[in-house]
Amino acid sequence: SMPKVTYVSHSGVATTVDVPVGESVMRGAVHNGVEGIVGECGGALSCATCHCYVDAAWTAKVGGPENEFEAALLDGVASETRPSSRLSCQIVMTEALDGLVVQLPEVQF
């Protein structure tokens, strides 16, 4: 079965959707109409509107920013950054991430 991701809105509403292996956490949100992730640039690492906080139980498994470009963009996000901050376009689903929980920031702009 397909891996699932749970997106928790800033107000605490959880939405769980199937996100195919190889697809990004950002696309999973956008394709399923999950509010709170915009993904304005389509995953080209140029907008930072797909910022999320990886749930504490998952931060070690997901890891930190993929590269210096993601790290630099995280410096410019609209909401506060935390050690668990990631751009969801850079988190690619694997079987190991089935059940992943990400929290969505208050604003993306």
PDB file of N, CA, C and O in Angstrom, residues 33-87:
ATOM      1  N   GLY A  33      -5.053  18.978  -2.024  1.00  0.00           N
ATOM      2  CA  GLY A  33      -5.749  20.168  -1.556  1.00  0.00           C
ATOM      3  C   GLY A  33      -5.543  20.461  -0.089  1.00  0.00           C
ATOM      4  O   GLY A  33      -6.397  21.061   0.557  1.00  0.00           O
ATOM      5  N   VAL A  34      -4.396  20.025   0.461  1.00  0.00           N
ATOM      6  CA  VAL A  34      -4.103  20.292   1.869  1.00  0.00           C
ATOM      7  C   VAL A  34      -3.666  21.746   2.003  1.00  0.00           C
ATOM      8  O   VAL A  34      -2.683  22.158   1.393  1.00  0.00           O
ATOM      9  N   GLU A  35      -4.393  22.521   2.784  1.00  0.00           N
ATOM     10  CA  GLU A  35      -4.032  23.925   2.966  1.00  0.00           C
ATOM     11  C   GLU A  35      -2.834  24.043   3.887  1.00  0.00           C
ATOM     12  O   GLU A  35      -2.637  23.214   4.772  1.00  0.00           O
ATOM     13  N   GLY A  36      -2.025  25.069   3.659  1.00  0.00           N
ATOM     14  CA  GLY A  36      -0.892  25.308   4.533  1.00  0.00           C
ATOM     15  C   GLY A  36       0.443  25.075   3.848  1.00  0.00           C
ATOM     16  O   GLY A  36       1.482  25.490   4.343  1.00  0.00           O
ATOM     17  N   ILE A  37       0.409  24.401   2.708  1.00  0.00           N
ATOM     18  CA  ILE A  37       1.597  24.275   1.865  1.00  0.00           C
ATOM     19  C   ILE A  37       1.222  24.831   0.507  1.00  0.00           C
ATOM     20  O   ILE A  37       0.233  24.406  -0.093  1.00  0.00           O
ATOM     21  N   VAL A  38       1.995  25.811   0.037  1.00  0.00           N
ATOM     22  CA  VAL A  38       1.656  26.473  -1.215  1.00  0.00           C
ATOM     23  C   VAL A  38       2.451  25.888  -2.373  1.00  0.00           C
ATOM     24  O   VAL A  38       1.906  25.542  -3.422  1.00  0.00           O
ATOM     25  N   GLY A  39       3.759  25.768  -2.210  1.00  0.00           N
ATOM     26  CA  GLY A  39       4.578  25.205  -3.281  1.00  0.00           C
ATOM     27  C   GLY A  39       4.531  26.023  -4.543  1.00  0.00           C
ATOM     28  O   GLY A  39       4.406  25.503  -5.644  1.00  0.00           O
ATOM     29  N   GLU A  40       4.613  27.336  -4.358  1.00  0.00           N
ATOM     30  CA  GLU A  40       4.447  28.279  -5.463  1.00  0.00           C
ATOM     31  C   GLU A  40       5.371  28.003  -6.652  1.00  0.00           C
ATOM     32  O   GLU A  40       4.973  28.121  -7.797  1.00  0.00           O
ATOM     33  N   CYS A  41       6.622  27.619  -6.375  1.00  0.00           N
ATOM     34  CA  CYS A  41       7.577  27.431  -7.474  1.00  0.00           C
ATOM     35  C   CYS A  41       7.531  26.027  -8.057  1.00  0.00           C
ATOM     36  O   CYS A  41       8.277  25.706  -8.980  1.00  0.00           O
ATOM     37  N   GLY A  42       6.687  25.170  -7.511  1.00  0.00           N
ATOM     38  CA  GLY A  42       6.555  23.825  -8.062  1.00  0.00           C
ATOM     39  C   GLY A  42       7.670  22.879  -7.666  1.00  0.00           C
ATOM     40  O   GLY A  42       7.847  21.829  -8.273  1.00  0.00           O
ATOM     41  N   GLY A  43       8.457  23.255  -6.690  1.00  0.00           N
ATOM     42  CA  GLY A  43       9.511  22.371  -6.220  1.00  0.00           C
ATOM     43  C   GLY A  43      10.878  22.673  -6.785  1.00  0.00           C
ATOM     44  O   GLY A  43      11.786  21.851  -6.719  1.00  0.00           O
ATOM     45  N   ALA A  44      11.030  23.861  -7.348  1.00  0.00           N
ATOM     46  CA  ALA A  44      12.296  24.244  -7.983  1.00  0.00           C
ATOM     47  C   ALA A  44      13.280  24.907  -7.021  1.00  0.00           C
ATOM     48  O   ALA A  44      14.262  25.484  -7.448  1.00  0.00           O
ATOM     49  N   LEU A  45      12.989  24.823  -5.725  1.00  0.00           N
ATOM     50  CA  LEU A  45      13.845  25.420  -4.697  1.00  0.00           C
ATOM     51  C   LEU A  45      14.046  26.909  -4.913  1.00  0.00           C
ATOM     52  O   LEU A  45      15.160  27.408  -4.904  1.00  0.00           O
ATOM     53  N   SER A  46      12.932  27.618  -5.162  1.00  0.00           N
ATOM     54  CA  SER A  46      13.076  29.061  -5.336  1.00  0.00           C
ATOM     55  C   SER A  46      12.027  29.899  -4.621  1.00  0.00           C
ATOM     56  O   SER A  46      12.026  31.108  -4.769  1.00  0.00           O
ATOM     57  N   CYS A  47      11.130  29.270  -3.832  1.00  0.00           N
ATOM     58  CA  CYS A  47      10.092  30.121  -3.232  1.00  0.00           C
ATOM     59  C   CYS A  47       9.942  30.011  -1.717  1.00  0.00           C
ATOM     60  O   CYS A  47       9.467  30.937  -1.091  1.00  0.00           O
ATOM     61  N   ALA A  48      10.274  28.862  -1.133  1.00  0.00           N
ATOM     62  CA  ALA A  48      10.141  28.648   0.317  1.00  0.00           C
ATOM     63  C   ALA A  48       8.702  28.719   0.832  1.00  0.00           C
ATOM     64  O   ALA A  48       8.483  28.960   2.008  1.00  0.00           O
ATOM     65  N   THR A  49       7.695  28.505  -0.025  1.00  0.00           N
ATOM     66  CA  THR A  49       6.298  28.503   0.437  1.00  0.00           C
ATOM     67  C   THR A  49       5.801  27.086   0.731  1.00  0.00           C
ATOM     68  O   THR A  49       4.599  26.850   0.790  1.00  0.00           O
ATOM     69  N   CYS A  50       6.727  26.151   0.897  1.00  0.00           N
ATOM     70  CA  CYS A  50       6.342  24.786   1.270  1.00  0.00           C
ATOM     71  C   CYS A  50       7.013  24.391   2.582  1.00  0.00           C
ATOM     72  O   CYS A  50       7.175  23.211   2.880  1.00  0.00           O
ATOM     73  N   HIS A  51       7.378  25.388   3.359  1.00  0.00           N
ATOM     74  CA  HIS A  51       8.009  25.179   4.666  1.00  0.00           C
ATOM     75  C   HIS A  51       7.129  24.298   5.552  1.00  0.00           C
ATOM     76  O   HIS A  51       5.914  24.458   5.585  1.00  0.00           O
ATOM     77  N   CYS A  52       7.740  23.368   6.248  1.00  0.00           N
ATOM     78  CA  CYS A  52       7.011  22.575   7.235  1.00  0.00           C
ATOM     79  C   CYS A  52       7.945  22.257   8.396  1.00  0.00           C
ATOM     80  O   CYS A  52       9.158  22.443   8.309  1.00  0.00           O
ATOM     81  N   TYR A  53       7.340  21.804   9.478  1.00  0.00           N
ATOM     82  CA  TYR A  53       8.099  21.329  10.624  1.00  0.00           C
ATOM     83  C   TYR A  53       7.921  19.819  10.692  1.00  0.00           C
ATOM     84  O   TYR A  53       6.787  19.332  10.780  1.00  0.00           O
ATOM     85  N   VAL A  54       9.017  19.090  10.617  1.00  0.00           N
ATOM     86  CA  VAL A  54       8.933  17.638  10.707  1.00  0.00           C
ATOM     87  C   VAL A  54       8.661  17.269  12.166  1.00  0.00           C
ATOM     88  O   VAL A  54       9.322  17.773  13.074  1.00  0.00           O
ATOM     89  N   ASP A  55       7.665  16.417  12.375  1.00  0.00           N
ATOM     90  CA  ASP A  55       7.322  15.999  13.739  1.00  0.00           C
ATOM     91  C   ASP A  55       8.544  15.403  14.437  1.00  0.00           C
ATOM     92  O   ASP A  55       9.375  14.739  13.818  1.00  0.00           O
ATOM     93  N   ALA A  56       8.646  15.653  15.741  1.00  0.00           N
ATOM     94  CA  ALA A  56       9.819  15.234  16.515  1.00  0.00           C
ATOM     95  C   ALA A  56      10.148  13.752  16.353  1.00  0.00           C
ATOM     96  O   ALA A  56      11.318  13.366  16.316  1.00  0.00           O
ATOM     97  N   ALA A  57       9.116  12.924  16.225  1.00  0.00           N
ATOM     98  CA  ALA A  57       9.337  11.482  16.097  1.00  0.00           C
ATOM     99  C   ALA A  57       9.998  11.117  14.768  1.00  0.00           C
ATOM    100  O   ALA A  57      10.517  10.016  14.610  1.00  0.00           O
ATOM    101  N   TRP A  58       9.990  12.047  13.817  1.00  0.00           N
ATOM    102  CA  TRP A  58      10.457  11.771  12.457  1.00  0.00           C
ATOM    103  C   TRP A  58      11.698  12.563  12.060  1.00  0.00           C
ATOM    104  O   TRP A  58      12.260  12.328  10.986  1.00  0.00           O
ATOM    105  N   THR A  59      12.136  13.504  12.893  1.00  0.00           N
ATOM    106  CA  THR A  59      13.224  14.385  12.439  1.00  0.00           C
ATOM    107  C   THR A  59      14.510  13.631  12.132  1.00  0.00           C
ATOM    108  O   THR A  59      15.179  13.929  11.138  1.00  0.00           O
ATOM    109  N   ALA A  60      14.856  12.642  12.948  1.00  0.00           N
ATOM    110  CA  ALA A  60      16.091  11.898  12.697  1.00  0.00           C
ATOM    111  C   ALA A  60      16.009  11.115  11.394  1.00  0.00           C
ATOM    112  O   ALA A  60      16.968  11.056  10.622  1.00  0.00           O
ATOM    113  N   LYS A  61      14.859  10.525  11.131  1.00  0.00           N
ATOM    114  CA  LYS A  61      14.676   9.709   9.929  1.00  0.00           C
ATOM    115  C   LYS A  61      14.668  10.581   8.669  1.00  0.00           C
ATOM    116  O   LYS A  61      15.206  10.194   7.630  1.00  0.00           O
ATOM    117  N   VAL A  62      14.040  11.745   8.758  1.00  0.00           N
ATOM    118  CA  VAL A  62      13.950  12.633   7.585  1.00  0.00           C
ATOM    119  C   VAL A  62      15.281  13.348   7.348  1.00  0.00           C
ATOM    120  O   VAL A  62      15.710  13.523   6.210  1.00  0.00           O
ATOM    121  N   GLY A  63      15.927  13.763   8.438  1.00  0.00           N
ATOM    122  CA  GLY A  63      17.207  14.454   8.297  1.00  0.00           C
ATOM    123  C   GLY A  63      17.052  15.946   8.077  1.00  0.00           C
ATOM    124  O   GLY A  63      15.942  16.468   7.978  1.00  0.00           O
ATOM    125  N   GLY A  64      18.182  16.625   8.001  1.00  0.00           N
ATOM    126  CA  GLY A  64      18.195  18.070   7.828  1.00  0.00           C
ATOM    127  C   GLY A  64      18.127  18.469   6.368  1.00  0.00           C
ATOM    128  O   GLY A  64      17.918  17.624   5.493  1.00  0.00           O
ATOM    129  N   PRO A  65      18.304  19.756   6.090  1.00  0.00           N
ATOM    130  CA  PRO A  65      18.250  20.248   4.708  1.00  0.00           C
ATOM    131  C   PRO A  65      19.135  19.433   3.768  1.00  0.00           C
ATOM    132  O   PRO A  65      20.236  19.020   4.127  1.00  0.00           O
ATOM    133  N   GLU A  66      18.627  19.206   2.547  1.00  0.00           N
ATOM    134  CA  GLU A  66      19.331  18.400   1.560  1.00  0.00           C
ATOM    135  C   GLU A  66      20.625  19.049   1.090  1.00  0.00           C
ATOM    136  O   GLU A  66      21.571  18.374   0.724  1.00  0.00           O
ATOM    137  N   ASN A  67      20.626  20.374   1.030  1.00  0.00           N
ATOM    138  CA  ASN A  67      21.784  21.072   0.462  1.00  0.00           C
ATOM    139  C   ASN A  67      21.779  22.525   0.927  1.00  0.00           C
ATOM    140  O   ASN A  67      20.880  22.957   1.648  1.00  0.00           O
ATOM    141  N   GLU A  68      22.801  23.266   0.521  1.00  0.00           N
ATOM    142  CA  GLU A  68      22.922  24.655   0.976  1.00  0.00           C
ATOM    143  C   GLU A  68      21.822  25.543   0.407  1.00  0.00           C
ATOM    144  O   GLU A  68      21.488  26.567   0.980  1.00  0.00           O
ATOM    145  N   PHE A  69      21.238  25.137  -0.725  1.00  0.00           N
ATOM    146  CA  PHE A  69      20.161  25.942  -1.318  1.00  0.00           C
ATOM    147  C   PHE A  69      18.920  25.889  -0.429  1.00  0.00           C
ATOM    148  O   PHE A  69      18.293  26.910  -0.153  1.00  0.00           O
ATOM    149  N   GLU A  70      18.585  24.687   0.008  1.00  0.00           N
ATOM    150  CA  GLU A  70      17.452  24.557   0.917  1.00  0.00           C
ATOM    151  C   GLU A  70      17.736  25.293   2.223  1.00  0.00           C
ATOM    152  O   GLU A  70      16.881  26.012   2.747  1.00  0.00           O
ATOM    153  N   ALA A  71      18.930  25.124   2.752  1.00  0.00           N
ATOM    154  CA  ALA A  71      19.291  25.786   4.016  1.00  0.00           C
ATOM    155  C   ALA A  71      19.167  27.302   3.882  1.00  0.00           C
ATOM    156  O   ALA A  71      18.656  27.973   4.781  1.00  0.00           O
ATOM    157  N   ALA A  72      19.618  27.843   2.754  1.00  0.00           N
ATOM    158  CA  ALA A  72      19.552  29.290   2.534  1.00  0.00           C
ATOM    159  C   ALA A  72      18.104  29.756   2.437  1.00  0.00           C
ATOM    160  O   ALA A  72      17.733  30.793   2.999  1.00  0.00           O
ATOM    161  N   LEU A  73      17.260  29.005   1.729  1.00  0.00           N
ATOM    162  CA  LEU A  73      15.852  29.379   1.596  1.00  0.00           C
ATOM    163  C   LEU A  73      15.138  29.332   2.941  1.00  0.00           C
ATOM    164  O   LEU A  73      14.261  30.143   3.212  1.00  0.00           O
ATOM    165  N   LEU A  74      15.523  28.380   3.787  1.00  0.00           N
ATOM    166  CA  LEU A  74      14.883  28.290   5.102  1.00  0.00           C
ATOM    167  C   LEU A  74      15.145  29.532   5.945  1.00  0.00           C
ATOM    168  O   LEU A  74      14.366  29.871   6.825  1.00  0.00           O
ATOM    169  N   ASP A  75      16.233  30.239   5.637  1.00  0.00           N
ATOM    170  CA  ASP A  75      16.516  31.492   6.351  1.00  0.00           C
ATOM    171  C   ASP A  75      15.496  32.568   6.022  1.00  0.00           C
ATOM    172  O   ASP A  75      15.360  33.544   6.754  1.00  0.00           O
ATOM    173  N   GLY A  76      14.779  32.410   4.902  1.00  0.00           N
ATOM    174  CA  GLY A  76      13.870  33.456   4.454  1.00  0.00           C
ATOM    175  C   GLY A  76      12.401  33.115   4.537  1.00  0.00           C
ATOM    176  O   GLY A  76      11.580  33.798   3.937  1.00  0.00           O
ATOM    177  N   VAL A  77      12.049  32.058   5.278  1.00  0.00           N
ATOM    178  CA  VAL A  77      10.638  31.687   5.331  1.00  0.00           C
ATOM    179  C   VAL A  77       9.840  32.685   6.161  1.00  0.00           C
ATOM    180  O   VAL A  77      10.392  33.408   6.981  1.00  0.00           O
ATOM    181  N   ALA A  78       8.522  32.687   5.947  1.00  0.00           N
ATOM    182  CA  ALA A  78       7.661  33.692   6.574  1.00  0.00           C
ATOM    183  C   ALA A  78       7.428  33.417   8.057  1.00  0.00           C
ATOM    184  O   ALA A  78       7.270  34.343   8.848  1.00  0.00           O
ATOM    185  N   SER A  79       7.370  32.148   8.443  1.00  0.00           N
ATOM    186  CA  SER A  79       7.160  31.796   9.844  1.00  0.00           C
ATOM    187  C   SER A  79       8.499  31.464  10.484  1.00  0.00           C
ATOM    188  O   SER A  79       9.493  31.279   9.801  1.00  0.00           O
ATOM    189  N   GLU A  80       8.502  31.370  11.817  1.00  0.00           N
ATOM    190  CA  GLU A  80       9.756  31.072  12.511  1.00  0.00           C
ATOM    191  C   GLU A  80      10.336  29.749  12.021  1.00  0.00           C
ATOM    192  O   GLU A  80       9.600  28.818  11.704  1.00  0.00           O
ATOM    193  N   THR A  81      11.667  29.681  11.963  1.00  0.00           N
ATOM    194  CA  THR A  81      12.288  28.394  11.674  1.00  0.00           C
ATOM    195  C   THR A  81      12.592  27.697  12.987  1.00  0.00           C
ATOM    196  O   THR A  81      12.776  28.330  14.021  1.00  0.00           O
ATOM    197  N   ARG A  82      12.598  26.392  12.934  1.00  0.00           N
ATOM    198  CA  ARG A  82      12.928  25.548  14.080  1.00  0.00           C
ATOM    199  C   ARG A  82      13.960  24.543  13.603  1.00  0.00           C
ATOM    200  O   ARG A  82      14.150  24.372  12.391  1.00  0.00           O
ATOM    201  N   PRO A  83      14.621  23.836  14.517  1.00  0.00           N
ATOM    202  CA  PRO A  83      15.577  22.814  14.086  1.00  0.00           C
ATOM    203  C   PRO A  83      14.941  21.771  13.162  1.00  0.00           C
ATOM    204  O   PRO A  83      15.636  21.161  12.345  1.00  0.00           O
ATOM    205  N   SER A  84      13.617  21.587  13.294  1.00  0.00           N
ATOM    206  CA  SER A  84      12.917  20.590  12.473  1.00  0.00           C
ATOM    207  C   SER A  84      12.377  21.155  11.163  1.00  0.00           C
ATOM    208  O   SER A  84      11.678  20.465  10.420  1.00  0.00           O
ATOM    209  N   SER A  85      12.689  22.433  10.871  1.00  0.00           N
ATOM    210  CA  SER A  85      12.180  23.049   9.644  1.00  0.00           C
ATOM    211  C   SER A  85      12.782  22.400   8.402  1.00  0.00           C
ATOM    212  O   SER A  85      13.987  22.160   8.343  1.00  0.00           O
ATOM    213  N   ARG A  86      11.918  22.144   7.428  1.00  0.00           N
ATOM    214  CA  ARG A  86      12.357  21.656   6.123  1.00  0.00           C
ATOM    215  C   ARG A  86      11.471  22.290   5.064  1.00  0.00           C
ATOM    216  O   ARG A  86      10.354  22.729   5.337  1.00  0.00           O
ATOM    217  N   LEU A  87      11.965  22.295   3.833  1.00  0.00           N
ATOM    218  CA  LEU A  87      11.104  22.609   2.698  1.00  0.00           C
ATOM    219  C   LEU A  87      10.535  21.280   2.224  1.00  0.00           C
ATOM    220  O   LEU A  87      11.281  20.357   1.886  1.00  0.00           O
TER     221      LEU A  87
END
